[in-house]
Amino acid sequence: MSVPSYGTNGELRQRSVAPEEPVKTVTTTDEGRKMDELLDKHQTYEFGGPWGVTAMMIGFPILMYYLWICLWFYDGKLVIPTSTDDIVPFLERMWAHVRDDASPNAYAWKVYTGLVVYQLFLAWVMPGYQQEGLPVPSLGYKTLMYNCNALYSLYATMITAAGLHYYHIFRLTEIIDNYGHIMSVAMIYGFAVSFGMYFITVATSNEIRMSGSFIYDVFMGACLNPRIGPVDLKMWAEVRIPWVIVFFLAVSGGCHQYEQYGYVTPNMAFMILATWLYLNACAKGEECIPQTWDMYHEKWGFMVIFWNFAGVPFTYVYSVVYMASHEPSKYQFSTPTYVFLFTTLLTAYYIWDTSMSQKSRFKMQTQGIHTFRNTFPQLPWGTLKNPEFIQTAHGNRLLISGWWRYSRKPNYVADWVMSFSWGVIIGGATIIPYFYSVFFITVLVHRCGRDFERCSMKYGKDWERYCSIVKYKFIPGVY
Ligand code: NDP
């Protein structure tokens, strides 16, 4: 059988491949190694440099408190001072809400720390699927092993939570009831872990790609592959904290409705399903995470740490918080609308899951891995047979089959549609639950710009060729 591929000079050429012949492994060329070395050095300041990141480090917590206060105490309206004379009283009112309802009290420390310790314990002891990561240039192209046990840990967490709830040891409704307090503790964790990791990394001389600006390096991170025993902290924190909390917040909201009304609304069921799908996808496809940019390129700094510990869990599911504290009549839809919303969610999920899987498995094939994990659910088209690709001068290959034939970021588009549906599910009752999709589109566009810039540097002319074949960044035929 003959399938097209592209030579290092860009010419389209035919390669002969037997249907069962696997994609061959890649080796980084000398040119590629030089480029990797360059990419592992600080190039330019991103995010507005030291001042920009300082503003974000101060701004994120303030924004999180503000949105929570508006949702919780002001019926989801974005409140502002009524006049210039009201500015000081307004700030005093805001502060009073934080002081009284979001203090980092002993209970919140117990709950949040309990989760962190339990998740760390599970990550340490649970059996898992052994996955080899991509070669790490800064470690002389050594690969690291990842014990992917998030799925068993998730099942164990769900059983434990059900047991604690059933036996009234820890009622799941309490998570939503203590939202403000737990959010404050989460933020303190975000700051403490970021600064702590920076100092530990520098003290142990494990830093990489440093800029020399203290605050910028705390924000971007100092270390690339932080580990405690067998646990890769960066990968652990990306899945086991944010998405677990997001899911249990939705479950907490569902329990709340059930206790109050004797039933769970389709809107809340939607959020429980949506958050479970996301969490389960991260766990069932955990072995694909080492192949993502976050793992092999991003460092473990405030940007990632704060967002994992506090940002994602306490800003992504405002719709749940709203529903848990408001009458179902405020966010009721017709049956066809529910059908439309559930269909949109499941379609977007399918594209997201399979596009991520296609690219990750293609990358694994180039590493010589040809048997894949069989976790639930495995969706059709998740693995491409005889995929087409561009062979770059760097050594790596760029996939141009599957969803990746039509868009350079099919995964971002699908992920964003899901985020939008998490807000749409309460309709126009309040705009605050749309924060996730608005914030996320900014993150994705910015991330995409950074990523494309890096790829263009890494692959040079091959990247241009790739862009001429896969013309659209996001939506085929549109943009
Ligand atoms: P991608 O999965 O798109 O990874 C980008 C990298 O993949 C590139 O740097 C390049 O790396 C490689 N690549 C790009 N195109 C190709 C191709 N055609 N063939 C082979 N390799 C290619 O992005 P992310 O890692 O940023 O995101 C992963 C997922 O995480 C996304 O679905 C995103 O939506 C999600 N996400 C979710 C967030 C949230 O808060 N909900 C936050 C951030 C991300 P190289 O060539 O160097 O290997």
Short mmCIF file of C-alpha atoms and ligand atoms in Angstrom, two decimals:
data_model
loop_
_atom_site.label_atom_id
_atom_site.label_comp_id
_atom_site.label_asym_id
_atom_site.label_seq_id
_atom_site.Cartn_x
_atom_site.Cartn_y
_atom_site.Cartn_z
CA MET A 1 0.00 0.00 0.00
CA SER A 2 1.21 3.48 -0.77
CA VAL A 3 0.52 6.54 1.34
CA PRO A 4 1.83 10.06 0.86
CA SER A 5 4.45 11.53 3.17
CA TYR A 6 6.67 14.57 2.91
CA GLY A 7 10.43 14.57 2.68
CA THR A 8 12.73 16.87 4.56
CA ASN A 9 12.90 19.09 1.50
CA GLY A 10 9.18 19.42 1.54
CA GLU A 11 8.45 17.40 -1.51
CA LEU A 12 5.42 15.22 -1.40
CA ARG A 13 6.61 11.70 -1.86
CA GLN A 14 5.08 8.31 -1.68
CA ARG A 15 6.19 5.87 0.94
CA SER A 16 5.37 2.23 0.71
CA VAL A 17 3.85 0.87 3.83
CA ALA A 18 2.27 -2.46 4.44
CA PRO A 19 -1.09 -1.96 6.19
CA GLU A 20 0.23 -3.62 9.32
CA GLU A 21 3.61 -1.89 9.20
CA PRO A 22 3.95 0.38 12.21
CA VAL A 23 5.14 3.99 12.07
CA LYS A 24 8.90 3.85 12.61
CA THR A 25 10.58 5.43 15.59
CA VAL A 26 12.21 8.85 15.26
CA THR A 27 15.63 10.06 16.31
CA THR A 28 16.43 13.67 16.92
CA THR A 29 18.92 14.95 14.38
CA ASP A 30 21.98 17.07 15.28
CA GLU A 31 20.12 20.08 13.94
CA GLY A 32 17.16 19.16 16.15
CA ARG A 33 19.41 18.83 19.18
CA LYS A 34 20.84 22.30 18.63
CA MET A 35 17.34 23.71 18.41
CA ASP A 36 16.22 21.85 21.56
CA GLU A 37 19.20 23.31 23.40
CA LEU A 38 18.17 26.77 22.30
CA LEU A 39 14.54 26.18 23.33
CA ASP A 40 15.73 25.15 26.79
CA LYS A 41 17.21 28.61 27.30
CA HIS A 42 15.21 31.67 28.29
CA GLN A 43 14.31 33.51 25.07
CA THR A 44 11.93 36.38 25.69
CA TYR A 45 9.58 37.47 28.44
CA GLU A 46 6.02 36.31 28.00
CA PHE A 47 2.86 37.48 29.81
CA GLY A 48 4.16 41.07 29.97
CA GLY A 49 7.37 40.11 31.78
CA PRO A 50 7.91 40.57 35.54
CA TRP A 51 5.31 43.34 35.86
CA GLY A 52 2.71 41.43 33.89
CA VAL A 53 3.08 38.28 35.94
CA THR A 54 3.06 40.25 39.21
CA ALA A 55 -0.23 41.81 38.15
CA MET A 56 -1.63 38.35 37.39
CA MET A 57 -0.47 36.93 40.70
CA ILE A 58 -2.30 39.71 42.54
CA GLY A 59 -5.22 39.90 40.13
CA PHE A 60 -6.23 36.22 39.99
CA PRO A 61 -7.18 35.89 43.68
CA ILE A 62 -8.98 39.25 43.70
CA LEU A 63 -10.98 38.26 40.62
CA MET A 64 -11.84 34.88 42.13
CA TYR A 65 -13.13 36.49 45.32
CA TYR A 66 -15.08 39.11 43.38
CA LEU A 67 -16.86 36.61 41.12
CA TRP A 68 -17.69 34.33 44.03
CA ILE A 69 -19.11 37.25 46.06
CA CYS A 70 -21.27 38.39 43.12
CA LEU A 71 -22.59 34.90 42.56
CA TRP A 72 -23.11 33.99 46.17
CA PHE A 73 -24.39 37.23 47.70
CA TYR A 74 -25.68 39.36 44.82
CA ASP A 75 -27.73 36.90 42.78
CA GLY A 76 -25.03 36.62 40.10
CA LYS A 77 -24.97 40.36 39.30
CA LEU A 78 -21.61 42.04 38.73
CA VAL A 79 -21.74 44.64 41.50
CA ILE A 80 -19.75 47.86 41.43
CA PRO A 81 -19.63 50.94 43.70
CA THR A 82 -22.73 53.06 43.14
CA SER A 83 -20.74 56.34 43.23
CA THR A 84 -17.21 57.55 43.94
CA ASP A 85 -18.27 58.04 47.58
CA ASP A 86 -19.27 54.40 47.63
CA ILE A 87 -15.81 53.08 46.67
CA VAL A 88 -14.50 52.71 50.21
CA PRO A 89 -17.77 51.28 51.64
CA PHE A 90 -17.93 48.95 48.62
CA LEU A 91 -14.43 47.63 49.35
CA GLU A 92 -15.38 47.26 53.01
CA ARG A 93 -18.45 45.23 52.04
CA MET A 94 -16.34 43.02 49.79
CA TRP A 95 -13.77 42.51 52.53
CA ALA A 96 -16.51 41.64 55.04
CA HIS A 97 -17.73 38.85 52.73
CA VAL A 98 -14.22 37.44 52.44
CA ARG A 99 -13.56 37.75 56.18
CA ASP A 100 -16.85 36.16 57.24
CA ASP A 101 -17.50 33.58 54.54
CA ALA A 102 -14.15 32.79 52.97
CA SER A 103 -11.81 32.67 55.94
CA PRO A 104 -9.31 29.82 55.66
CA ASN A 105 -10.79 28.12 58.71
CA ALA A 106 -9.74 24.84 60.33
CA TYR A 107 -12.55 22.94 58.63
CA ALA A 108 -11.45 24.06 55.15
CA TRP A 109 -7.83 23.16 55.89
CA LYS A 110 -8.97 19.70 56.98
CA VAL A 111 -11.08 19.10 53.86
CA TYR A 112 -8.59 20.44 51.32
CA THR A 113 -5.52 18.93 52.96
CA GLY A 114 -7.40 15.66 53.34
CA LEU A 115 -7.98 15.60 49.59
CA VAL A 116 -4.38 16.50 48.75
CA VAL A 117 -2.92 13.89 51.10
CA TYR A 118 -5.36 11.19 49.98
CA GLN A 119 -4.65 11.88 46.30
CA LEU A 120 -0.91 11.82 46.93
CA PHE A 121 -1.26 8.58 48.86
CA LEU A 122 -3.27 6.97 46.05
CA ALA A 123 -0.80 8.18 43.43
CA TRP A 124 1.99 6.63 45.45
CA VAL A 125 0.48 3.22 46.19
CA MET A 126 -2.04 2.39 43.48
CA PRO A 127 -0.97 0.03 40.71
CA GLY A 128 -0.78 1.74 37.34
CA TYR A 129 0.05 1.52 33.69
CA GLN A 130 3.74 2.19 33.05
CA GLN A 131 4.25 4.82 30.38
CA GLU A 132 7.54 6.06 29.04
CA GLY A 133 7.63 9.82 28.49
CA LEU A 134 9.17 11.60 25.51
CA PRO A 135 12.96 12.01 25.47
CA VAL A 136 13.83 15.04 27.62
CA PRO A 137 16.51 17.18 25.91
CA SER A 138 17.67 18.74 29.20
CA LEU A 139 18.28 15.23 30.60
CA GLY A 140 20.38 14.19 27.61
CA TYR A 141 17.31 12.72 25.86
CA LYS A 142 16.65 10.33 28.73
CA THR A 143 13.02 9.26 29.05
CA LEU A 144 11.15 9.25 32.35
CA MET A 145 8.69 6.58 33.43
CA TYR A 146 5.20 7.54 34.56
CA ASN A 147 3.10 5.31 36.80
CA CYS A 148 -0.35 6.10 35.38
CA ASN A 149 -2.68 5.13 38.18
CA ALA A 150 -5.15 8.05 38.01
CA LEU A 151 -7.97 5.75 36.89
CA TYR A 152 -7.75 3.37 39.85
CA SER A 153 -7.25 6.39 42.09
CA LEU A 154 -10.41 7.95 40.65
CA TYR A 155 -12.48 4.81 41.28
CA ALA A 156 -11.04 4.60 44.82
CA THR A 157 -11.87 8.27 45.41
CA MET A 158 -15.45 7.84 44.16
CA ILE A 159 -16.02 4.80 46.39
CA THR A 160 -14.47 6.56 49.39
CA ALA A 161 -16.58 9.68 48.83
CA ALA A 162 -19.77 7.62 48.49
CA GLY A 163 -18.92 5.77 51.73
CA LEU A 164 -18.16 8.97 53.64
CA HIS A 165 -21.40 10.53 52.43
CA TYR A 166 -23.57 7.50 53.09
CA TYR A 167 -22.29 7.00 56.63
CA HIS A 168 -22.55 10.73 57.39
CA ILE A 169 -18.82 11.02 58.07
CA PHE A 170 -18.44 13.71 55.44
CA ARG A 171 -21.55 14.88 53.63
CA LEU A 172 -20.80 15.84 50.04
CA THR A 173 -23.23 18.77 50.30
CA GLU A 174 -20.70 20.42 52.61
CA ILE A 175 -18.31 21.10 49.73
CA ILE A 176 -20.63 23.67 48.16
CA ASP A 177 -21.68 25.01 51.58
CA ASN A 178 -18.04 25.80 52.40
CA TYR A 179 -17.06 27.01 48.92
CA GLY A 180 -15.54 30.33 50.04
CA HIS A 181 -13.52 28.85 52.91
CA ILE A 182 -12.13 25.98 50.85
CA MET A 183 -11.33 28.34 47.96
CA SER A 184 -9.18 30.49 50.29
CA VAL A 185 -7.24 27.46 51.48
CA ALA A 186 -6.78 26.35 47.86
CA MET A 187 -5.31 29.75 46.98
CA ILE A 188 -2.91 29.61 49.93
CA TYR A 189 -1.80 26.17 48.69
CA GLY A 190 -1.31 27.64 45.21
CA PHE A 191 1.02 30.36 46.49
CA ALA A 192 2.85 28.17 49.03
CA VAL A 193 3.56 25.36 46.57
CA SER A 194 4.71 27.81 43.84
CA PHE A 195 7.19 29.65 46.06
CA GLY A 196 8.21 26.44 47.88
CA MET A 197 8.98 24.67 44.59
CA TYR A 198 10.99 27.62 43.34
CA PHE A 199 13.22 27.66 46.45
CA ILE A 200 13.64 23.85 46.55
CA THR A 201 14.54 23.75 42.85
CA VAL A 202 17.10 26.52 43.11
CA ALA A 203 18.57 25.05 46.30
CA THR A 204 19.00 21.68 44.59
CA SER A 205 20.30 23.24 41.32
CA ASN A 206 17.56 21.69 39.21
CA GLU A 207 16.43 24.87 37.53
CA ILE A 208 16.09 25.22 33.77
CA ARG A 209 15.31 28.05 31.31
CA MET A 210 15.65 30.74 34.00
CA SER A 211 15.22 34.42 33.16
CA GLY A 212 17.00 35.81 36.20
CA SER A 213 13.94 37.75 37.38
CA PHE A 214 12.79 36.24 40.69
CA ILE A 215 9.08 36.87 40.31
CA TYR A 216 9.00 35.87 36.65
CA ASP A 217 10.78 32.61 37.44
CA VAL A 218 8.38 31.86 40.30
CA PHE A 219 5.51 32.44 37.86
CA MET A 220 6.92 30.37 34.98
CA GLY A 221 8.53 27.83 37.33
CA ALA A 222 12.08 26.67 37.84
CA CYS A 223 11.86 22.90 37.50
CA LEU A 224 10.66 20.80 34.58
CA ASN A 225 10.08 17.36 36.08
CA PRO A 226 9.45 17.64 39.85
CA ARG A 227 9.07 14.25 41.52
CA ILE A 228 8.46 12.81 44.98
CA GLY A 229 9.28 9.12 44.99
CA PRO A 230 7.39 7.59 42.04
CA VAL A 231 5.00 10.56 41.73
CA ASP A 232 5.49 13.15 39.01
CA LEU A 233 4.09 16.18 40.83
CA LYS A 234 3.31 18.21 37.72
CA MET A 235 1.24 15.44 36.17
CA TRP A 236 -0.32 14.51 39.50
CA ALA A 237 -1.43 18.09 40.17
CA GLU A 238 -2.82 18.53 36.66
CA VAL A 239 -5.35 15.74 37.07
CA ARG A 240 -5.80 14.66 40.68
CA ILE A 241 -6.60 18.04 42.25
CA PRO A 242 -8.50 20.36 39.84
CA TRP A 243 -10.72 17.94 37.97
CA VAL A 244 -11.45 15.86 41.07
CA ILE A 245 -12.66 18.97 42.90
CA VAL A 246 -14.63 20.19 39.88
CA PHE A 247 -16.41 16.82 39.66
CA PHE A 248 -17.15 16.65 43.38
CA LEU A 249 -18.44 20.22 43.36
CA ALA A 250 -20.96 19.12 40.71
CA VAL A 251 -21.85 16.03 42.76
CA SER A 252 -22.16 18.25 45.82
CA GLY A 253 -24.56 20.49 43.89
CA GLY A 254 -26.57 17.43 42.83
CA CYS A 255 -26.80 16.19 46.44
CA HIS A 256 -27.90 19.66 47.49
CA GLN A 257 -30.75 19.68 44.97
CA TYR A 258 -31.75 16.16 45.90
CA GLU A 259 -31.95 17.01 49.61
CA GLN A 260 -33.85 20.22 48.91
CA TYR A 261 -36.25 19.21 46.12
CA GLY A 262 -36.16 15.43 46.09
CA TYR A 263 -34.78 15.36 42.54
CA VAL A 264 -31.79 16.50 40.50
CA THR A 265 -32.43 18.89 37.59
CA PRO A 266 -31.28 17.92 34.07
CA ASN A 267 -29.00 20.97 34.19
CA MET A 268 -27.19 19.69 37.26
CA ALA A 269 -27.10 16.16 35.78
CA PHE A 270 -25.49 17.74 32.70
CA MET A 271 -22.75 19.26 34.85
CA ILE A 272 -22.17 16.02 36.75
CA LEU A 273 -21.84 14.18 33.43
CA ALA A 274 -19.67 16.91 31.85
CA THR A 275 -17.25 17.11 34.78
CA TRP A 276 -17.07 13.32 35.08
CA LEU A 277 -16.32 12.96 31.36
CA TYR A 278 -13.48 15.45 31.68
CA LEU A 279 -12.05 13.88 34.83
CA ASN A 280 -12.43 10.37 33.48
CA ALA A 281 -10.78 11.37 30.18
CA CYS A 282 -7.75 12.73 32.03
CA ALA A 283 -7.56 9.52 34.08
CA LYS A 284 -8.28 6.95 31.37
CA GLY A 285 -5.88 8.63 28.95
CA GLU A 286 -3.30 9.58 31.56
CA GLU A 287 -0.61 7.78 29.60
CA CYS A 288 -1.11 10.39 26.84
CA ILE A 289 -0.34 13.27 29.19
CA PRO A 290 3.47 12.83 29.14
CA GLN A 291 3.26 13.54 25.39
CA THR A 292 1.62 16.94 25.94
CA TRP A 293 3.30 20.30 25.90
CA ASP A 294 2.52 20.84 29.58
CA MET A 295 4.65 17.87 30.51
CA TYR A 296 7.66 18.09 28.24
CA HIS A 297 7.93 21.86 27.93
CA GLU A 298 6.09 23.88 30.58
CA LYS A 299 7.78 24.19 33.94
CA TRP A 300 6.00 23.75 37.26
CA GLY A 301 5.48 27.35 38.32
CA PHE A 302 2.72 29.59 39.69
CA MET A 303 0.97 29.74 36.31
CA VAL A 304 0.32 26.01 36.36
CA ILE A 305 0.34 25.37 40.12
CA PHE A 306 -2.07 28.13 41.17
CA TRP A 307 -4.43 27.27 38.36
CA ASN A 308 -4.38 23.57 39.24
CA PHE A 309 -4.78 24.03 42.98
CA ALA A 310 -7.24 26.93 43.00
CA GLY A 311 -8.11 28.47 39.62
CA VAL A 312 -9.64 25.52 37.78
CA PRO A 313 -11.57 24.07 40.72
CA PHE A 314 -13.02 27.37 41.90
CA THR A 315 -13.79 29.23 38.65
CA TYR A 316 -14.87 26.59 36.15
CA VAL A 317 -18.15 25.42 37.66
CA TYR A 318 -19.91 28.62 38.70
CA SER A 319 -23.04 27.23 37.05
CA VAL A 320 -23.12 24.51 39.72
CA VAL A 321 -22.73 27.07 42.50
CA TYR A 322 -25.57 29.11 41.01
CA MET A 323 -27.86 26.11 40.63
CA ALA A 324 -27.15 24.93 44.17
CA SER A 325 -28.36 28.23 45.56
CA HIS A 326 -31.23 29.14 43.20
CA GLU A 327 -34.66 27.79 42.36
CA PRO A 328 -34.73 25.39 39.35
CA SER A 329 -37.37 27.65 37.71
CA LYS A 330 -34.58 30.18 37.02
CA TYR A 331 -32.76 27.83 34.67
CA GLN A 332 -35.37 25.55 33.14
CA PHE A 333 -35.31 24.66 29.42
CA SER A 334 -37.61 22.80 27.03
CA THR A 335 -36.93 19.13 26.27
CA PRO A 336 -35.55 19.82 22.74
CA THR A 337 -33.11 22.35 24.26
CA TYR A 338 -31.87 19.74 26.72
CA VAL A 339 -31.49 17.24 23.86
CA PHE A 340 -29.51 19.83 21.91
CA LEU A 341 -27.25 20.66 24.87
CA PHE A 342 -26.50 17.04 25.75
CA THR A 343 -25.83 16.24 22.06
CA THR A 344 -23.46 19.21 21.75
CA LEU A 345 -21.58 18.18 24.89
CA LEU A 346 -21.18 14.57 23.77
CA THR A 347 -20.14 15.54 20.22
CA ALA A 348 -17.54 18.03 21.48
CA TYR A 349 -16.32 15.44 23.96
CA TYR A 350 -15.95 12.86 21.19
CA ILE A 351 -13.85 15.20 19.03
CA TRP A 352 -11.71 16.29 21.97
CA ASP A 353 -11.09 12.75 23.22
CA THR A 354 -10.29 11.25 19.82
CA SER A 355 -8.16 14.15 18.56
CA MET A 356 -6.01 14.06 21.69
CA SER A 357 -5.79 10.31 21.43
CA GLN A 358 -4.89 10.38 17.70
CA LYS A 359 -1.98 12.76 18.26
CA SER A 360 -0.71 11.15 21.47
CA ARG A 361 -0.83 7.65 20.04
CA PHE A 362 0.85 8.82 16.86
CA LYS A 363 3.64 10.26 19.02
CA MET A 364 3.84 6.99 20.95
CA GLN A 365 4.16 5.09 17.68
CA THR A 366 7.10 7.28 16.74
CA GLN A 367 8.62 6.18 20.06
CA GLY A 368 8.13 2.55 19.16
CA ILE A 369 5.02 1.98 21.32
CA HIS A 370 2.35 0.12 19.35
CA THR A 371 0.08 -1.41 21.94
CA PHE A 372 -2.22 0.93 23.74
CA ARG A 373 -4.16 0.92 26.97
CA ASN A 374 -7.71 -0.30 26.91
CA THR A 375 -9.61 1.87 29.36
CA PHE A 376 -13.26 2.87 29.38
CA PRO A 377 -14.51 4.32 27.08
CA GLN A 378 -12.35 3.68 23.97
CA LEU A 379 -13.93 5.63 21.12
CA PRO A 380 -13.82 4.81 17.42
CA TRP A 381 -11.09 6.68 15.46
CA GLY A 382 -8.97 7.21 18.59
CA THR A 383 -6.02 5.49 16.90
CA LEU A 384 -5.11 6.14 13.27
CA LYS A 385 -3.95 3.35 11.04
CA ASN A 386 -1.09 4.30 8.69
CA PRO A 387 -1.32 7.98 9.49
CA GLU A 388 0.13 10.53 7.09
CA PHE A 389 2.76 12.85 8.45
CA ILE A 390 5.45 15.34 7.57
CA GLN A 391 8.96 14.20 8.34
CA THR A 392 10.72 17.30 9.71
CA ALA A 393 14.42 18.06 9.54
CA HIS A 394 14.32 18.16 13.34
CA GLY A 395 13.53 14.47 13.41
CA ASN A 396 10.00 14.74 14.82
CA ARG A 397 6.94 14.08 12.70
CA LEU A 398 3.88 16.22 12.27
CA LEU A 399 0.61 14.38 11.92
CA ILE A 400 -1.65 15.38 9.02
CA SER A 401 -4.30 12.66 9.29
CA GLY A 402 -7.48 12.28 11.30
CA TRP A 403 -8.82 15.48 12.88
CA TRP A 404 -5.33 16.93 12.41
CA ARG A 405 -5.92 17.03 8.65
CA TYR A 406 -8.58 19.71 9.06
CA SER A 407 -7.36 21.94 11.86
CA ARG A 408 -4.09 22.67 13.68
CA LYS A 409 -5.95 22.71 17.00
CA PRO A 410 -9.05 20.50 16.76
CA ASN A 411 -8.60 19.65 20.44
CA TYR A 412 -8.76 23.31 21.49
CA VAL A 413 -11.95 23.93 19.53
CA ALA A 414 -13.72 20.94 21.03
CA ASP A 415 -12.47 21.73 24.52
CA TRP A 416 -13.73 25.30 24.22
CA VAL A 417 -17.18 24.18 23.06
CA MET A 418 -17.41 22.04 26.20
CA SER A 419 -16.38 24.99 28.37
CA PHE A 420 -19.06 27.15 26.73
CA SER A 421 -21.70 24.50 27.37
CA TRP A 422 -20.81 24.61 31.09
CA GLY A 423 -22.09 28.20 31.10
CA VAL A 424 -24.97 27.82 28.65
CA ILE A 425 -26.50 25.23 30.93
CA ILE A 426 -27.92 27.96 33.15
CA GLY A 427 -28.97 30.09 30.15
CA GLY A 428 -29.10 33.81 30.80
CA ALA A 429 -29.71 33.67 34.54
CA THR A 430 -26.28 35.21 35.21
CA ILE A 431 -23.19 35.78 33.11
CA ILE A 432 -20.71 34.63 35.75
CA PRO A 433 -20.69 30.94 34.71
CA TYR A 434 -19.51 32.08 31.27
CA PHE A 435 -16.27 33.18 32.90
CA TYR A 436 -14.70 29.77 32.16
CA SER A 437 -15.30 29.95 28.41
CA VAL A 438 -14.24 33.62 28.17
CA PHE A 439 -11.11 33.03 30.20
CA PHE A 440 -10.42 29.77 28.40
CA ILE A 441 -10.61 31.29 24.92
CA THR A 442 -8.05 33.91 25.99
CA VAL A 443 -5.82 31.17 27.40
CA LEU A 444 -6.17 29.00 24.32
CA VAL A 445 -5.52 31.82 21.83
CA HIS A 446 -2.49 32.95 23.82
CA ARG A 447 -1.29 29.39 24.35
CA CYS A 448 -1.76 28.68 20.67
CA GLY A 449 0.31 31.76 19.76
CA ARG A 450 3.12 30.65 22.09
CA ASP A 451 2.91 27.10 20.82
CA PHE A 452 2.94 28.03 17.12
CA GLU A 453 5.85 30.40 17.72
CA ARG A 454 7.77 27.60 19.39
CA CYS A 455 6.89 25.12 16.64
CA SER A 456 7.84 27.60 13.94
CA MET A 457 11.22 28.04 15.61
CA LYS A 458 11.64 24.33 16.16
CA TYR A 459 10.58 23.15 12.70
CA GLY A 460 11.34 26.20 10.52
CA LYS A 461 10.40 25.53 6.89
CA ASP A 462 8.75 22.23 7.80
CA TRP A 463 6.30 24.14 9.99
CA GLU A 464 5.47 26.49 7.10
CA ARG A 465 4.85 23.47 4.93
CA TYR A 466 2.65 21.95 7.63
CA CYS A 467 0.63 25.19 7.81
CA SER A 468 0.19 25.19 4.05
CA ILE A 469 -1.27 21.68 4.21
CA VAL A 470 -3.35 22.17 7.36
CA LYS A 471 -4.56 25.65 6.52
CA TYR A 472 -6.89 26.41 9.36
CA LYS A 473 -5.81 27.11 12.92
CA PHE A 474 -9.12 26.30 14.57
CA ILE A 475 -12.32 25.85 12.57
CA PRO A 476 -11.90 24.37 9.08
CA GLY A 477 -13.08 26.77 6.39
CA VAL A 478 -13.49 29.64 8.87
CA TYR A 479 -10.26 30.47 10.69
P1 NDP B 1 -1.58 20.29 21.99
O1 NDP B 1 -2.11 18.97 22.43
O2 NDP B 1 -2.14 20.84 20.75
O3 NDP B 1 0.01 20.16 21.88
C1 NDP B 1 0.81 21.06 21.18
C2 NDP B 1 2.12 20.36 20.79
O4 NDP B 1 1.82 19.18 20.06
C3 NDP B 1 2.98 21.20 19.87
O5 NDP B 1 3.84 22.02 20.62
C4 NDP B 1 3.76 20.15 19.10
O6 NDP B 1 4.83 19.71 19.96
C5 NDP B 1 2.78 19.02 18.99
N1 NDP B 1 2.01 19.08 17.77
C6 NDP B 1 1.19 20.05 17.31
N2 NDP B 1 0.61 19.70 16.18
C7 NDP B 1 1.07 18.47 15.89
C8 NDP B 1 0.86 17.55 14.83
N3 NDP B 1 0.04 17.85 13.84
N4 NDP B 1 1.51 16.38 14.86
C9 NDP B 1 2.35 16.05 15.86
N5 NDP B 1 2.60 16.87 16.89
C10 NDP B 1 1.97 18.06 16.90
O7 NDP B 1 -1.82 21.36 23.07
P2 NDP B 1 -1.74 21.39 24.64
O8 NDP B 1 -0.72 20.44 25.16
O9 NDP B 1 -1.63 22.85 24.93
O10 NDP B 1 -3.20 20.96 25.12
C11 NDP B 1 -3.62 19.63 25.40
C12 NDP B 1 -5.08 19.67 25.82
O11 NDP B 1 -5.21 20.25 27.12
C13 NDP B 1 -5.98 20.46 24.89
O12 NDP B 1 -7.15 19.75 24.61
C14 NDP B 1 -6.32 21.71 25.68
O13 NDP B 1 -7.60 22.20 25.35
C15 NDP B 1 -6.27 21.15 27.10
N6 NDP B 1 -6.06 22.23 28.07
C16 NDP B 1 -7.06 22.45 28.96
C17 NDP B 1 -6.94 23.47 29.87
C18 NDP B 1 -8.05 23.75 30.80
O14 NDP B 1 -7.87 24.57 31.70
N7 NDP B 1 -9.22 23.13 30.63
C19 NDP B 1 -5.73 24.32 29.95
C20 NDP B 1 -4.75 23.99 28.95
C21 NDP B 1 -4.91 22.96 28.06
P3 NDP B 1 6.17 18.96 19.45
O15 NDP B 1 6.16 18.97 17.97
O16 NDP B 1 7.27 19.75 20.06
O17 NDP B 1 6.07 17.58 20.00
#
